[in-house]
PDB file of C-alpha atoms in Angstrom:
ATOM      1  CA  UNK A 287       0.000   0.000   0.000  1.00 47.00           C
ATOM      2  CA  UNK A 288       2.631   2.786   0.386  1.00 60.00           C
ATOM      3  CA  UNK A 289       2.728   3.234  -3.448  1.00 73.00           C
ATOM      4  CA  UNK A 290      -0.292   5.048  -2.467  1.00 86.00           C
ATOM      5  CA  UNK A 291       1.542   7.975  -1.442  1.00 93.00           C
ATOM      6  CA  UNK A 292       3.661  10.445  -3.511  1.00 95.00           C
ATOM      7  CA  UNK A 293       3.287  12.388  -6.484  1.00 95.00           C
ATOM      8  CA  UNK A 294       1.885  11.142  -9.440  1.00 94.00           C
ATOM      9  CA  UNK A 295       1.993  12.073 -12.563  1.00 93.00           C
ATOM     10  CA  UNK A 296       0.799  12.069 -16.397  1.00 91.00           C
ATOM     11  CA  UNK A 297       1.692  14.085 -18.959  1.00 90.00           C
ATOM     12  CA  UNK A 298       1.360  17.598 -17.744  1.00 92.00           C
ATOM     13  CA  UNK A 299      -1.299  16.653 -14.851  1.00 94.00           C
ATOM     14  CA  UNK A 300      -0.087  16.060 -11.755  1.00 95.00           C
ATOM     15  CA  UNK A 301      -1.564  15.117  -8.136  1.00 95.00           C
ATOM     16  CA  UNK A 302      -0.448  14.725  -4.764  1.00 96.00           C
ATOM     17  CA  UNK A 303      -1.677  11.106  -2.638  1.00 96.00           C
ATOM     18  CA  UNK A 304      -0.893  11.101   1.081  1.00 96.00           C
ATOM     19  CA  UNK A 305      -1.887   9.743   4.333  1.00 94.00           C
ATOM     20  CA  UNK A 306      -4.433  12.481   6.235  1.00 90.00           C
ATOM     21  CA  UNK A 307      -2.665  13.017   9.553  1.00 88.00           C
ATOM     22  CA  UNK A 308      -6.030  14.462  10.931  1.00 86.00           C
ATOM     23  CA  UNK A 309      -7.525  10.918  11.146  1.00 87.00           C
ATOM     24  CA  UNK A 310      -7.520   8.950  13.847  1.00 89.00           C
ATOM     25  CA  UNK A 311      -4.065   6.607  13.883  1.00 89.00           C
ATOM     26  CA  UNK A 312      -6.422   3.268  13.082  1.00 89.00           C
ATOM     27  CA  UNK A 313      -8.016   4.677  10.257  1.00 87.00           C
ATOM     28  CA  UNK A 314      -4.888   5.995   8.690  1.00 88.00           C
ATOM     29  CA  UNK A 315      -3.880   2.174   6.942  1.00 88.00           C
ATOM     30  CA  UNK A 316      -7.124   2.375   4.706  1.00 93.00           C
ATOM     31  CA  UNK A 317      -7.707   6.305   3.457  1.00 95.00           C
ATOM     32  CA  UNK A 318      -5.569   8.467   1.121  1.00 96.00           C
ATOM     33  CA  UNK A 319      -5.865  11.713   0.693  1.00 96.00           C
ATOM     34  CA  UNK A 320      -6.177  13.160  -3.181  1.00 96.00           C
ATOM     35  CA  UNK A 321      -4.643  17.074  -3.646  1.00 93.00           C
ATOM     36  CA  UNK A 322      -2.929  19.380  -5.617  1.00 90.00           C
ATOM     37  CA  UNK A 323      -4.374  18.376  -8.984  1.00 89.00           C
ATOM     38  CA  UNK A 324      -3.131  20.426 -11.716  1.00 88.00           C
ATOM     39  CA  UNK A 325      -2.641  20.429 -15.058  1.00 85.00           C
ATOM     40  CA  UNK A 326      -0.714  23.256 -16.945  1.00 85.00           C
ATOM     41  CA  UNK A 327      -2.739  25.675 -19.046  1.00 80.00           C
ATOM     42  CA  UNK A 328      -1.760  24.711 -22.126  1.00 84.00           C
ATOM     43  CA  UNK A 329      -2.957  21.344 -21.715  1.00 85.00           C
ATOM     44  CA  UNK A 330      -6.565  21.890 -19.872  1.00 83.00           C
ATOM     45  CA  UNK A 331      -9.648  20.316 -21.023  1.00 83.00           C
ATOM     46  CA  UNK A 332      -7.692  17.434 -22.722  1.00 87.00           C
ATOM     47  CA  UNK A 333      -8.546  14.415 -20.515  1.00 88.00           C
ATOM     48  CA  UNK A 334      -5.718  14.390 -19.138  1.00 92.00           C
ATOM     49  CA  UNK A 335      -6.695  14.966 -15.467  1.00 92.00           C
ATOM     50  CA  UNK A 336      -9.951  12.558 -15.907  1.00 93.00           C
ATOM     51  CA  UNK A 337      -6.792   9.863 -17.228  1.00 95.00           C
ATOM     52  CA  UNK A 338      -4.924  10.429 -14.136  1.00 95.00           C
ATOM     53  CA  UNK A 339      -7.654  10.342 -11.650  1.00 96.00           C
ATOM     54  CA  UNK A 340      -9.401   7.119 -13.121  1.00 96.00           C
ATOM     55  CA  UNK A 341      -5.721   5.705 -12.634  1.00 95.00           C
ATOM     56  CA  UNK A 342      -4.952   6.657  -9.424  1.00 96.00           C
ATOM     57  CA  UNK A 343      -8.395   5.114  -8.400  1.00 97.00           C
ATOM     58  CA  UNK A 344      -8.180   1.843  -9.953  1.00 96.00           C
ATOM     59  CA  UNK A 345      -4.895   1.967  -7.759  1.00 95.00           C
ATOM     60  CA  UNK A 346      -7.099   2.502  -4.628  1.00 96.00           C
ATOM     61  CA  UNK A 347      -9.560  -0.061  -5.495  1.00 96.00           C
ATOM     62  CA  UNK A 348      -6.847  -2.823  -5.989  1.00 95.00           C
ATOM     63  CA  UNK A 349      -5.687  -1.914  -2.685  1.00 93.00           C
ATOM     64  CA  UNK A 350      -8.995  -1.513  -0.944  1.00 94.00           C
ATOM     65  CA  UNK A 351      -8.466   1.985  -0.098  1.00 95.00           C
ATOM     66  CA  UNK A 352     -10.687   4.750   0.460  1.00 96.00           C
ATOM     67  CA  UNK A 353     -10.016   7.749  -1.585  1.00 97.00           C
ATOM     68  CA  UNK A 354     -10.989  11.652  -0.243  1.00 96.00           C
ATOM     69  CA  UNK A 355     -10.448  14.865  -1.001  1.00 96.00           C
ATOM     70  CA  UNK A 356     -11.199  18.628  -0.074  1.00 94.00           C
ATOM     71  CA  UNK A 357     -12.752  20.647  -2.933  1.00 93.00           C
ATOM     72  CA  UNK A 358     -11.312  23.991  -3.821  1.00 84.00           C
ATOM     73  CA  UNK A 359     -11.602  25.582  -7.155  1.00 74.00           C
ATOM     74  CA  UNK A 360      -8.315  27.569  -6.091  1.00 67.00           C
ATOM     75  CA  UNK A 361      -6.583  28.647  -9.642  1.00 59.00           C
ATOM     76  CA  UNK A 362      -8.102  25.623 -11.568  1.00 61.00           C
ATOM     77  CA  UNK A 363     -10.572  27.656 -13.674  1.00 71.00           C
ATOM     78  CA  UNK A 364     -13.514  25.704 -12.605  1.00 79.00           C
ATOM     79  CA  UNK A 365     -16.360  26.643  -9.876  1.00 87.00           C
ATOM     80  CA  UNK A 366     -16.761  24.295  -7.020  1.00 89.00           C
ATOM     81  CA  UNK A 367     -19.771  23.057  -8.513  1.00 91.00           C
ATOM     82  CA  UNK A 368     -18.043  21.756 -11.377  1.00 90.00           C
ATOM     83  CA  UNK A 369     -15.182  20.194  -9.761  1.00 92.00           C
ATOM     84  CA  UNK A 370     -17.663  18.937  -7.581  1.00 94.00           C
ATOM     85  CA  UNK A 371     -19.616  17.061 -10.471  1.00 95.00           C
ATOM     86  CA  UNK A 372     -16.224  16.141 -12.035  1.00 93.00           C
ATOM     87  CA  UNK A 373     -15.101  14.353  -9.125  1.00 96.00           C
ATOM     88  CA  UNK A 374     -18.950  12.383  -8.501  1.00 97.00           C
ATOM     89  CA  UNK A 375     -18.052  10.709 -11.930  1.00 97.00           C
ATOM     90  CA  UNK A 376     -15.303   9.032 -10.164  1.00 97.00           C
ATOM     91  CA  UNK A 377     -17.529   7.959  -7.474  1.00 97.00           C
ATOM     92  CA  UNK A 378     -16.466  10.681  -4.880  1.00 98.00           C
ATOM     93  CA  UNK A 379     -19.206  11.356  -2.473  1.00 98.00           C
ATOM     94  CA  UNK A 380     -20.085  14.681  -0.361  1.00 97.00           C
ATOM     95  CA  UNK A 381     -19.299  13.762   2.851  1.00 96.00           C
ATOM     96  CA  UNK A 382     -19.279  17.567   4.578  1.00 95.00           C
ATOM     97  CA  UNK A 383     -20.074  21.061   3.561  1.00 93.00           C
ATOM     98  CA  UNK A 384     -17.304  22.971   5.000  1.00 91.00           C
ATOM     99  CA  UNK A 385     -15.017  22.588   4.202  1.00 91.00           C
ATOM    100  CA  UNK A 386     -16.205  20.525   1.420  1.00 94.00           C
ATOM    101  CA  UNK A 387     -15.129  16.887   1.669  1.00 95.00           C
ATOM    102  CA  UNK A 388     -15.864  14.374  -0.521  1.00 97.00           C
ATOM    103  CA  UNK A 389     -15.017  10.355  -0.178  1.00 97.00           C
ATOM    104  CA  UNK A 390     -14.952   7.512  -3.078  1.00 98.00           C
ATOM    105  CA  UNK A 391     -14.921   3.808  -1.120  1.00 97.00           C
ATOM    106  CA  UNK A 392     -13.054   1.218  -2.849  1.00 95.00           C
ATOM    107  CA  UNK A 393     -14.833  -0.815  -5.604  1.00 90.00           C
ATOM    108  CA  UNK A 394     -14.294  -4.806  -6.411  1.00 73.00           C
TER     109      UNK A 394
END
């Protein structure tokens, strides 16, 4: 399971996996946190985040590990609501308004 941490990459998207240190010790084995997505300008609206993403949770789900993230439009171009729908096509969940926290549980 620890190559479920690091940076990952493809093309010019990248994303950041790590273990959330606010969880409780116990739960920390089974959840990954998903940030810093990015993909350069240039390359937006190409697929190439959707590529990533879909890759980094077929990772989880081989693993059996629980995938969440906070959603913030930050610099991305894209209102929350978007990202928001983006990420519920990956099976991410709204688990909290604020912030806003969304989960995806491990499939298979």
């Amino acid at each position: 399971m620890d190559g479920l941490i690091g940076k990952r990459q493809r093309g010019a998207t990248s994303l950041m996996l790590s273990v959330p240190e606010s969880l409780p010790e116990h739960m920390r084995q089974h959840i990954r946190e998903v940030s810093k997505i990015e993909t350069k300008v240039s390359h937006r609206n190409k697929g190439l985040a959707s590529l990533l993403l879909d890759q980094v949770c077929d990772e989880a789900d081989s693993s059996g590990v629980m995938l969440m993230l906070t959603v913030d439009p930050y610099e991305q171009g894209r209102t929350k609501q978007e990202l928001v729908d983006w990420y519920a096509r990956f099976g991410f969940e709204k688990l909290q308004d604020e912030p806003y926290l969304m989960a995806r549980k491990p499939y298979g």
